[in-house]
Coordinates of C-alpha atoms in Angstrom, one line a residue:
M1 CA 15.0 -9.3 44.7
Q2 CA 16.3 -10.4 41.3
N3 CA 13.9 -8.0 39.6
R4 CA 15.0 -5.2 41.8
R5 CA 18.6 -5.8 41.0
R6 CA 17.9 -5.7 37.3
T7 CA 16.0 -2.5 37.7
L8 CA 18.9 -0.9 39.6
V9 CA 21.5 -2.1 36.9
A10 CA 19.3 -1.0 34.0
G11 CA 18.6 2.4 35.6
A12 CA 22.3 2.9 36.3
L13 CA 23.3 2.0 32.7
M14 CA 20.8 4.6 31.4
A15 CA 21.8 7.2 34.0
V16 CA 25.5 7.1 33.0
G17 CA 24.8 6.7 29.3
L18 CA 26.6 3.4 29.1
G19 CA 29.7 5.3 30.0
G20 CA 31.7 2.1 30.4
C21 CA 31.0 1.1 26.8
V22 CA 32.9 4.0 25.3
G23 CA 36.5 4.9 25.7
K24 CA 39.9 4.4 24.2
I25 CA 40.6 1.0 25.7
G26 CA 43.9 0.5 27.4
S27 CA 45.2 4.1 27.4
S28 CA 42.4 6.4 28.3
G29 CA 38.9 6.2 29.8
P30 CA 35.5 6.9 28.5
G31 CA 34.9 9.6 26.0
A32 CA 36.9 8.5 23.0
D33 CA 36.0 6.1 20.2
A34 CA 36.4 2.5 21.5
L35 CA 36.5 0.7 18.2
G36 CA 38.4 3.1 16.0
G37 CA 37.2 4.8 12.9
P38 CA 36.4 3.3 9.5
G39 CA 39.2 0.9 8.5
G40 CA 40.9 1.3 11.9
P41 CA 41.7 -1.2 14.6
G42 CA 38.7 -3.3 15.5
T43 CA 36.7 -2.8 12.3
P44 CA 36.2 -5.3 9.5
G45 CA 38.8 -4.8 6.8
G46 CA 40.9 -2.5 9.0
A47 CA 44.3 -3.0 10.5
G48 CA 45.0 -6.6 11.5
S49 CA 43.9 -8.3 8.3
S50 CA 46.4 -10.9 7.2
S51 CA 47.3 -13.1 4.3
G52 CA 46.4 -16.4 6.0
S53 CA 48.6 -19.4 6.0
G54 CA 51.8 -19.7 4.2
G55 CA 53.9 -17.4 6.4
P56 CA 55.6 -14.1 5.8
G57 CA 58.6 -15.6 4.0
P58 CA 62.3 -15.0 4.9
A59 CA 63.2 -11.7 6.5
S60 CA 64.8 -9.1 4.2
G61 CA 66.7 -6.1 5.3
D62 CA 67.7 -4.9 8.8
C63 CA 66.2 -6.8 11.7
T64 CA 67.8 -4.6 14.4
T65 CA 64.9 -2.1 14.2
P66 CA 61.5 -3.7 15.3
R67 CA 58.9 -4.0 12.6
V68 CA 55.6 -5.8 13.2
G69 CA 52.4 -6.4 11.3
P70 CA 49.3 -4.4 12.2
E71 CA 46.7 -5.7 14.5
R72 CA 43.2 -4.8 15.6
I73 CA 41.3 -4.7 18.8
H74 CA 40.3 -8.1 20.2
R75 CA 37.3 -9.2 22.3
L76 CA 38.0 -11.7 25.1
T77 CA 37.1 -15.1 23.8
P78 CA 34.4 -17.0 25.7
K79 CA 37.1 -19.1 27.4
E80 CA 39.1 -15.9 28.4
Y81 CA 35.9 -14.2 29.6
T82 CA 35.0 -17.1 31.7
N83 CA 38.4 -17.5 33.3
S84 CA 38.5 -13.7 33.9
L85 CA 35.1 -13.7 35.6
R86 CA 36.2 -16.6 37.8
A87 CA 39.5 -14.9 38.7
L88 CA 37.8 -11.6 39.5
L89 CA 35.0 -13.0 41.6
G90 CA 36.9 -15.9 43.1
S91 CA 34.5 -18.6 41.9
D92 CA 35.4 -21.5 39.6
A93 CA 31.7 -22.5 39.5
L94 CA 30.8 -19.6 37.1
E95 CA 29.7 -20.8 33.7
P96 CA 28.4 -17.8 31.7
V97 CA 26.5 -18.4 28.5
L98 CA 28.2 -16.3 25.8
D99 CA 28.1 -15.5 22.1
A100 CA 30.6 -17.4 19.9
D101 CA 32.2 -14.0 19.2
R102 CA 33.6 -14.9 15.8
E103 CA 32.9 -11.5 14.2
P104 CA 35.0 -8.3 14.7
I105 CA 31.9 -6.3 15.8
A106 CA 29.9 -7.6 18.8
T107 CA 26.3 -8.6 17.9
L108 CA 23.3 -7.4 19.9
D109 CA 23.0 -11.0 21.2
A110 CA 26.5 -10.9 22.5
V111 CA 25.8 -7.6 24.3
R112 CA 22.7 -9.1 25.9
K113 CA 24.7 -12.1 27.0
W114 CA 27.4 -9.9 28.6
Y115 CA 24.7 -8.2 30.5
N116 CA 23.1 -11.4 31.7
A117 CA 26.5 -12.9 32.6
A118 CA 27.5 -9.9 34.7
D119 CA 24.0 -9.9 36.3
A120 CA 24.2 -13.5 37.2
A121 CA 27.9 -13.5 38.3
V122 CA 28.1 -10.7 40.8
P123 CA 26.5 -11.9 44.1
S124 CA 24.4 -9.7 46.4
M125 CA 26.6 -10.4 49.4
L126 CA 29.9 -8.5 49.9
S127 CA 32.0 -11.7 50.0
W128 CA 33.0 -11.2 46.3
L129 CA 35.0 -8.0 47.3
A130 CA 37.0 -9.8 50.1
G131 CA 40.1 -9.8 47.9
Y132 CA 40.0 -6.1 47.2
G133 CA 40.1 -4.6 50.6
S134 CA 39.4 -5.3 54.3
C135 CA 37.3 -2.2 55.2
D136 CA 33.6 -2.2 55.8
P137 CA 31.8 -0.3 53.0
E138 CA 28.2 -0.5 54.4
S139 CA 28.4 3.0 55.9
D140 CA 31.7 4.1 54.6
Q141 CA 31.7 5.9 51.2
A142 CA 35.5 6.1 51.1
C143 CA 35.8 2.4 51.6
A144 CA 33.2 1.7 48.9
K145 CA 35.2 3.8 46.5
Q146 CA 38.4 2.0 47.4
L147 CA 36.7 -1.3 46.7
Y148 CA 35.1 -0.5 43.4
E149 CA 38.3 1.1 42.1
A150 CA 40.4 -1.9 43.2
F151 CA 37.9 -4.2 41.4
A152 CA 37.9 -2.1 38.2
E153 CA 41.7 -1.9 38.2
R154 CA 42.0 -5.7 38.4
A155 CA 39.2 -6.1 35.7
F156 CA 41.0 -3.7 33.4
R157 CA 44.3 -5.4 34.1
R158 CA 46.2 -2.1 34.7
P159 CA 46.0 1.1 36.8
L160 CA 43.0 3.3 36.2
T161 CA 43.3 6.6 34.4
D162 CA 42.0 9.8 35.9
E163 CA 39.2 9.8 33.4
E164 CA 38.2 6.3 34.4
R165 CA 38.2 7.2 38.1
E166 CA 35.9 10.1 37.2
W167 CA 33.6 7.8 35.3
L168 CA 33.4 5.4 38.2
E169 CA 32.7 8.2 40.6
S170 CA 30.0 9.7 38.5
S171 CA 28.5 6.2 37.9
W172 CA 28.4 5.7 41.7
A173 CA 26.7 9.1 42.2
A174 CA 24.1 8.4 39.6
L175 CA 22.8 5.3 41.4
P176 CA 19.5 5.7 43.2
A177 CA 19.8 7.4 46.6
R178 CA 17.6 4.8 48.2
A179 CA 20.1 2.0 47.4
S180 CA 22.4 0.8 50.1
N181 CA 26.2 0.8 49.6
V182 CA 26.1 -3.0 49.3
Q183 CA 23.5 -2.7 46.4
R184 CA 25.5 0.0 44.8
L185 CA 28.7 -2.0 44.9
E186 CA 26.9 -4.9 43.3
V187 CA 25.8 -2.6 40.4
M188 CA 29.3 -1.1 40.1
G189 CA 30.7 -4.6 39.7
E190 CA 28.2 -5.3 36.9
L191 CA 29.0 -2.1 35.2
V192 CA 32.7 -2.8 35.3
L193 CA 32.1 -6.2 33.8
Q194 CA 30.3 -4.6 30.8
A195 CA 33.0 -2.0 30.2
P196 CA 35.1 -2.3 27.0
Q197 CA 38.2 -2.0 29.1
F198 CA 37.3 -5.4 30.5
L199 CA 35.7 -7.0 27.5
Y200 CA 38.3 -6.0 25.0
S201 CA 42.1 -6.2 24.7
Y202 CA 43.8 -3.2 23.2
A203 CA 47.0 -1.4 23.9
E204 CA 48.1 1.9 22.4
G205 CA 51.8 1.5 23.3
T206 CA 54.5 4.2 23.3
P207 CA 55.6 5.3 19.8
A208 CA 59.1 4.2 18.9
G209 CA 59.9 4.5 15.2
A210 CA 57.6 2.3 13.0
V211 CA 56.1 0.5 16.0
N212 CA 54.7 1.2 19.5
V213 CA 56.4 -0.3 22.5
L214 CA 54.0 -2.1 24.9
D215 CA 54.2 -1.2 28.5
G216 CA 54.5 -3.8 31.3
Y217 CA 50.8 -4.1 31.9
A218 CA 50.0 -4.7 28.2
R219 CA 52.8 -7.3 28.1
A220 CA 51.5 -9.0 31.2
E221 CA 48.0 -9.1 29.7
R222 CA 49.2 -10.5 26.4
L223 CA 51.4 -13.1 28.2
A224 CA 48.7 -14.3 30.6
Y225 CA 46.0 -14.7 27.9
F226 CA 48.5 -16.4 25.6
L227 CA 49.6 -19.1 28.1
W228 CA 46.6 -19.3 30.5
D229 CA 43.6 -18.0 28.7
A230 CA 43.2 -15.9 31.8
P231 CA 44.0 -12.5 33.2
P232 CA 47.4 -11.7 34.8
D233 CA 47.7 -12.9 38.4
A234 CA 48.9 -10.7 41.2
E235 CA 52.5 -11.7 40.7
L236 CA 52.5 -10.9 37.1
L237 CA 50.9 -7.5 37.7
A238 CA 53.5 -6.8 40.4
A239 CA 56.2 -7.6 37.8
A240 CA 54.6 -5.2 35.4
A241 CA 54.5 -2.5 38.0
G242 CA 58.1 -3.1 39.0
G243 CA 59.4 -2.9 35.4
E244 CA 60.4 -6.6 35.2
L245 CA 58.6 -7.0 31.9
S246 CA 60.4 -4.2 30.1
A247 CA 63.3 -6.5 29.1
R248 CA 63.1 -9.8 27.1
E249 CA 64.8 -11.7 29.9
G250 CA 62.0 -10.7 32.3
M251 CA 59.4 -11.8 29.9
R252 CA 61.1 -15.2 29.6
V253 CA 61.3 -15.7 33.3
H254 CA 57.6 -15.1 33.9
A255 CA 56.7 -17.1 30.8
E256 CA 58.6 -20.0 32.3
R257 CA 56.6 -19.6 35.5
L258 CA 53.3 -19.5 33.7
L259 CA 54.1 -22.5 31.6
A260 CA 55.0 -24.6 34.7
D261 CA 51.6 -23.8 36.2
E262 CA 48.6 -26.1 35.8
R263 CA 46.6 -23.3 34.1
A264 CA 48.8 -23.7 31.0
K265 CA 47.7 -27.3 30.4
P266 CA 44.2 -26.5 29.0
V267 CA 45.8 -24.0 26.6
L268 CA 48.4 -26.5 25.3
R269 CA 45.7 -29.2 25.0
A270 CA 43.4 -26.8 23.1
F271 CA 46.2 -26.0 20.7
L272 CA 46.8 -29.6 19.8
A273 CA 43.0 -30.2 19.4
E274 CA 42.8 -27.3 17.1
W275 CA 45.9 -28.2 15.2
L276 CA 44.5 -31.8 14.7
E277 CA 41.1 -30.3 13.9
L278 CA 39.4 -32.4 16.6
D279 CA 36.7 -29.7 16.9
G280 CA 36.0 -29.8 13.2
A281 CA 36.8 -27.5 10.3
T282 CA 35.0 -25.8 7.4
I283 CA 33.3 -29.0 6.1
L284 CA 34.6 -31.4 8.7
P285 CA 32.6 -32.5 11.7
S286 CA 34.2 -32.7 15.2
L287 CA 35.4 -35.9 16.8
E288 CA 32.2 -36.1 18.8
E289 CA 30.0 -35.6 15.7
T290 CA 31.8 -37.2 12.8
P291 CA 29.4 -39.8 11.4
K292 CA 30.4 -43.5 11.2
D293 CA 28.6 -46.6 10.0
P294 CA 27.4 -48.3 13.2
A295 CA 27.2 -51.6 11.4
L296 CA 31.0 -51.4 10.7
F297 CA 32.0 -49.7 13.9
P298 CA 29.6 -50.6 16.7
E299 CA 32.3 -49.9 19.3
L300 CA 32.5 -46.2 18.4
D301 CA 30.1 -44.9 21.1
G302 CA 30.3 -41.6 23.0
V303 CA 32.7 -43.2 25.6
L304 CA 35.2 -44.2 23.0
R305 CA 35.0 -40.8 21.2
Q306 CA 35.7 -38.9 24.5
S307 CA 38.5 -41.4 25.3
M308 CA 40.2 -40.6 22.0
R309 CA 40.1 -36.9 22.9
R310 CA 41.3 -37.5 26.5
E311 CA 44.2 -39.6 25.1
L312 CA 45.4 -36.8 22.9
E313 CA 45.1 -34.2 25.7
A314 CA 47.2 -36.5 28.0
F315 CA 49.7 -37.0 25.1
M316 CA 50.2 -33.2 24.9
D317 CA 50.8 -33.1 28.6
H318 CA 53.5 -35.8 28.2
V319 CA 55.2 -34.0 25.3
M320 CA 55.2 -30.6 27.1
F321 CA 56.0 -31.6 30.6
E322 CA 58.0 -34.8 30.3
A323 CA 59.7 -34.4 27.0
D324 CA 60.4 -30.7 27.2
G325 CA 58.0 -29.9 24.3
S326 CA 60.0 -32.0 21.8
L327 CA 58.5 -31.8 18.3
T328 CA 60.2 -35.1 17.6
E329 CA 58.3 -36.7 20.5
L330 CA 55.0 -35.2 19.3
F331 CA 55.5 -36.8 15.9
T332 CA 57.2 -40.1 16.8
S333 CA 56.4 -41.2 20.4
T334 CA 54.6 -44.4 21.1
R335 CA 53.5 -43.4 24.7
A336 CA 49.8 -43.4 25.1
Y337 CA 47.3 -42.9 28.0
V338 CA 44.6 -45.5 27.5
N339 CA 41.5 -47.1 29.1
A340 CA 40.0 -50.4 28.1
P341 CA 38.2 -49.3 24.9
L342 CA 41.3 -47.6 23.6
A343 CA 43.6 -50.5 24.6
K344 CA 41.4 -52.8 22.6
L345 CA 41.4 -50.5 19.6
Y346 CA 45.2 -50.2 19.7
G347 CA 45.6 -53.9 20.3
V348 CA 47.7 -53.5 23.5
K349 CA 47.3 -54.7 27.1
G350 CA 45.6 -52.0 29.3
P351 CA 43.1 -51.3 32.0
A352 CA 40.1 -53.5 32.5
S353 CA 37.4 -50.8 32.2
A354 CA 36.6 -47.5 30.6
D355 CA 37.0 -45.7 33.9
E356 CA 40.5 -46.9 34.5
W357 CA 43.5 -45.3 32.7
A358 CA 47.1 -46.1 32.4
W359 CA 50.2 -45.1 30.4
V360 CA 51.3 -47.8 27.9
D361 CA 53.6 -48.1 24.9
L362 CA 51.8 -48.7 21.6
K363 CA 53.2 -51.0 19.1
P364 CA 56.2 -49.3 17.4
T365 CA 55.4 -51.1 14.2
E366 CA 52.0 -49.5 14.1
R367 CA 52.1 -46.1 15.9
A368 CA 54.3 -43.0 15.9
G369 CA 53.1 -39.7 17.3
M370 CA 50.0 -37.7 17.1
L371 CA 49.2 -38.4 13.4
T372 CA 48.7 -42.2 14.1
R373 CA 46.3 -41.7 17.1
A374 CA 42.7 -42.8 16.8
G375 CA 41.2 -39.3 17.5
F376 CA 43.0 -37.7 14.5
L377 CA 42.4 -40.6 12.2
T378 CA 38.7 -40.8 13.0
V379 CA 38.1 -37.2 12.2
H380 CA 40.0 -37.4 8.9
A381 CA 38.1 -40.3 7.4
S382 CA 34.8 -41.0 5.8
Q383 CA 31.8 -42.9 7.4
N384 CA 33.0 -46.3 6.1
V385 CA 36.6 -46.2 4.9
T386 CA 39.8 -44.2 5.0
S387 CA 40.1 -40.9 3.3
P388 CA 43.5 -40.2 1.6
I389 CA 42.2 -36.9 0.3
R390 CA 41.2 -35.6 3.7
R391 CA 44.4 -36.8 5.3
G392 CA 46.6 -35.5 2.5
V393 CA 44.9 -32.0 2.5
Y394 CA 45.3 -31.8 6.2
L395 CA 49.0 -32.6 6.0
L396 CA 49.7 -30.0 3.3
K397 CA 47.7 -27.2 4.9
E398 CA 48.1 -27.7 8.6
V399 CA 51.4 -29.5 9.1
L400 CA 53.4 -28.1 6.1
C401 CA 51.5 -24.8 5.9
V402 CA 51.2 -25.0 2.1
N403 CA 48.8 -22.5 0.5
M404 CA 46.3 -24.7 -1.4
P405 CA 44.0 -23.2 -4.0
S406 CA 40.3 -23.6 -3.5
P407 CA 38.8 -26.7 -5.1
P408 CA 36.5 -26.1 -8.2
A409 CA 33.0 -25.1 -7.4
N410 CA 31.7 -28.4 -8.9
V411 CA 34.1 -30.6 -7.0
D412 CA 32.7 -34.0 -5.9
N413 CA 33.1 -34.1 -2.1
T414 CA 31.3 -37.4 -1.6
P415 CA 33.5 -40.1 -0.1
V416 CA 35.0 -42.6 -2.4
E417 CA 33.6 -46.1 -2.4
V418 CA 35.2 -49.5 -2.9
T419 CA 32.6 -51.2 -5.2
G420 CA 34.5 -54.3 -6.1
G421 CA 35.2 -55.4 -9.6
E422 CA 38.2 -53.4 -10.8
I423 CA 38.1 -51.0 -7.9
K424 CA 39.2 -53.1 -4.9
T425 CA 41.0 -50.5 -2.7
V426 CA 40.4 -47.0 -1.5
R427 CA 43.7 -46.1 -3.2
Q428 CA 42.4 -47.2 -6.5
A429 CA 39.0 -45.4 -6.0
T430 CA 40.9 -42.2 -5.1
L431 CA 43.1 -42.4 -8.2
Q432 CA 40.2 -43.1 -10.4
R433 CA 38.3 -40.0 -9.2
T434 CA 41.3 -37.6 -9.1
G435 CA 43.3 -38.9 -12.1
N436 CA 41.9 -36.4 -14.7
P437 CA 44.1 -33.4 -15.7
T438 CA 41.8 -30.9 -13.9
C439 CA 42.3 -32.6 -10.5
G440 CA 45.7 -34.0 -11.0
A441 CA 47.7 -30.7 -10.5
C442 CA 46.7 -30.7 -6.8
H443 CA 45.8 -34.3 -6.1
T444 CA 49.2 -35.6 -7.1
R445 CA 50.5 -33.8 -4.0
I446 CA 47.5 -34.5 -1.8
N447 CA 47.1 -38.2 -2.6
E448 CA 50.7 -39.2 -2.0
L449 CA 50.7 -37.9 1.6
G450 CA 47.3 -39.4 2.3
F451 CA 48.1 -42.8 1.0
A452 CA 50.7 -43.2 3.7
F453 CA 47.9 -43.5 6.2
E454 CA 46.1 -46.4 4.5
H455 CA 46.9 -48.8 7.3
Y456 CA 44.4 -47.0 9.6
D457 CA 40.7 -47.5 9.0
A458 CA 37.9 -45.0 9.6
I459 CA 38.3 -45.1 13.4
G460 CA 42.0 -45.5 13.5
R461 CA 42.4 -49.2 13.9
W462 CA 45.3 -50.9 12.2
Q463 CA 44.5 -52.8 9.1
D464 CA 46.7 -54.9 6.8
E465 CA 43.8 -55.7 4.5
E466 CA 41.0 -53.6 3.0
A467 CA 37.9 -54.3 5.0
P468 CA 35.4 -54.5 2.1
T469 CA 37.5 -56.7 -0.3
G470 CA 40.4 -58.3 1.7
E471 CA 43.0 -56.7 -0.7
T472 CA 46.4 -56.1 0.8
V473 CA 46.8 -52.4 1.9
D474 CA 49.3 -50.4 -0.1
A475 CA 50.6 -47.5 2.1
S476 CA 53.5 -46.6 -0.1
A477 CA 54.0 -43.0 -1.1
D478 CA 56.4 -40.9 -3.3
L479 CA 57.1 -37.8 -1.2
S480 CA 58.9 -36.2 -4.2
K481 CA 55.4 -35.5 -5.6
S482 CA 54.3 -33.7 -2.4
G483 CA 55.6 -30.4 -3.5
S484 CA 57.6 -30.0 -0.3
S485 CA 61.2 -30.6 0.7
L486 CA 60.3 -34.2 1.6
Q487 CA 61.8 -36.5 -0.9
G488 CA 62.0 -40.2 -1.7
T489 CA 59.6 -43.1 -1.3
I490 CA 58.2 -44.3 2.0
D491 CA 56.0 -47.1 3.2
G492 CA 53.4 -45.9 5.7
A493 CA 52.8 -43.2 8.2
L494 CA 55.5 -44.3 10.6
E495 CA 58.2 -43.4 8.2
L496 CA 56.3 -40.2 7.1
S497 CA 56.0 -39.1 10.8
R498 CA 59.7 -39.5 11.3
R499 CA 60.4 -37.4 8.2
L500 CA 57.9 -34.8 9.3
A501 CA 59.6 -34.6 12.8
E502 CA 62.9 -33.7 11.1
S503 CA 61.4 -31.3 8.5
P504 CA 62.3 -27.6 8.7
E505 CA 59.0 -26.9 7.0
V506 CA 57.1 -28.5 9.9
A507 CA 59.0 -26.5 12.4
S508 CA 58.3 -23.4 10.5
C509 CA 54.6 -24.3 10.3
A510 CA 54.5 -24.9 14.0
T511 CA 55.9 -21.4 14.6
E512 CA 53.2 -19.9 12.4
R513 CA 50.5 -21.8 14.2
W514 CA 51.7 -20.6 17.6
F515 CA 52.1 -17.1 16.3
Q516 CA 48.4 -17.1 15.4
V517 CA 47.5 -18.3 18.9
A518 CA 49.8 -15.7 20.6
L519 CA 48.7 -12.7 18.6
R520 CA 45.4 -13.8 17.1
R521 CA 46.5 -13.0 13.6
S522 CA 48.7 -14.7 10.9
P523 CA 52.2 -13.4 10.4
V524 CA 52.6 -11.0 7.5
E525 CA 55.7 -9.7 5.7
L526 CA 56.4 -7.1 8.5
D527 CA 56.6 -10.0 11.0
A528 CA 59.4 -11.8 9.1
C529 CA 62.1 -10.7 11.6
S530 CA 60.0 -11.8 14.5
V531 CA 59.4 -15.2 13.0
Q532 CA 63.1 -15.4 12.2
Q533 CA 63.9 -14.6 15.8
V534 CA 61.8 -17.5 17.0
Q535 CA 63.1 -20.0 14.5
A536 CA 66.7 -19.1 15.3
K537 CA 66.1 -19.9 19.0
T538 CA 64.4 -23.2 18.2
S539 CA 66.3 -24.6 15.2
E540 CA 68.5 -26.8 17.3
T541 CA 66.1 -27.8 20.2
R542 CA 63.0 -28.3 18.0
S543 CA 61.1 -27.7 21.2
I544 CA 57.6 -26.4 21.4
R545 CA 58.3 -25.2 24.9
E546 CA 61.3 -23.2 23.6
L547 CA 59.2 -21.9 20.7
L548 CA 56.7 -20.4 23.2
L549 CA 59.4 -18.8 25.3
A550 CA 61.0 -17.4 22.1
M551 CA 57.6 -16.1 21.0
V552 CA 57.1 -14.0 24.1
E553 CA 60.6 -12.4 23.5
S554 CA 59.9 -11.6 19.9
D555 CA 59.4 -8.1 18.5
A556 CA 55.9 -9.0 17.5
F557 CA 54.9 -9.9 21.0
L558 CA 56.6 -6.9 22.7
H559 CA 55.4 -4.2 20.2
V560 CA 52.3 -3.2 18.4
S561 CA 51.5 -1.5 15.2
H562 CA 48.2 0.2 14.5
G563 CA 49.1 1.2 10.9
E564 CA 47.2 0.2 7.8

């Protein structure tokens, strides 16, 4: 039966010439160029390339007329694809195996996996169409058409165009005459799930000066994938149809509803994990894979690593849903969700086993916010000892959004060692390696921020003495050398976290990071007014929740530019 299904699908794809895999996505059906011409949206080096971190700088000129940076076509991420598949077919058990999708143009392997995912997801029974109509299609052609059009409309996240209806009708007609309506509907479902209108996100918009205004459906799609990693639900699509999303106020109302939903939690947790680099970075292993010396840290098993991640996920829930998204809470709170292994690591009373969890307050003399949690500190450390360089680079690039030059090609990336003799601390070893003039220009900034975390060992435990030598830990730092607005001397990460919580640079950096999540590109000069709009609405509250609401009301979120 499975082979027969594959034959039907393959035959249908050949018969319609892969009609669903061409077309101008979002505005017209098959027949136009789906990916744009050379240098156009969706091609490497075309519209949508950005300058990376550092932000667009202050807005100059008139901000009353919308201006936004160019963007390109986007494929659904594996998470978005999975959630979309589950929503369309009504099954949370679906777990498609997909390509990582990191390149602008889909690989042949990605295309094969889309085919296999669609083939495996659409069942041979009619139950998957229950949400698209109540008629019986087994002998009723009109009913079958109603069902596959309703399914396609939901998959494409907007009403079908006349051209798309014609494509669907011709695809249906091209299926083998011997096939039953039930088999044909199954194949139609698989064809729709391989159409670019489903796999890609692209909106043409209506020209209005230098930008194009997104319609309600494009805004609903952008809003749902931003806050849920999932397609718009029926209520959001109804709002789009009714014109509720044409105004900023309507966008905010529906964004508030989406943020209050459980489906927002995984997105918020994923943001924090990415911001803290828990999943690794260019030369940084993930929390689950970062190597540690088992002789020094025998307790760091898989359970403790997963516990560290779960703690930070719960911490983000606390910040967003109990503290109104307070940036201050994110950087200074002592609240923590712990099990027995974590409670032991933090030196607090807690549950009796790894399977029991409870909220506790960590020691305020040792912990303050996300940067003093074990998960972050474990990733940003070496196998044996702390790493002021890793931690300092992270603070500059990810929390302060400072553009750092690339290190020299011959840089020594091996972890520093405390060998005894004259070098008795990690601080001394770091200064010895980076004290030469070639390194000093950058490392003066890097090291000072990193030194503030010297009270936390390679798995985030508090230490007053250097483990190898017993020397007293020196966590003092001169922030005046950091190259930021942070000034004065501090003693340790607690005081640094409080300073960061109040820093306008951190708030600005958080805006840039969320901009990247919302629009899948970094802000450029043309986005300066949009960034300014967001910052103006969050300057007093310093709330991540308000930041997200302000983001969906910004010009960059409500408009699109396909210019070079």
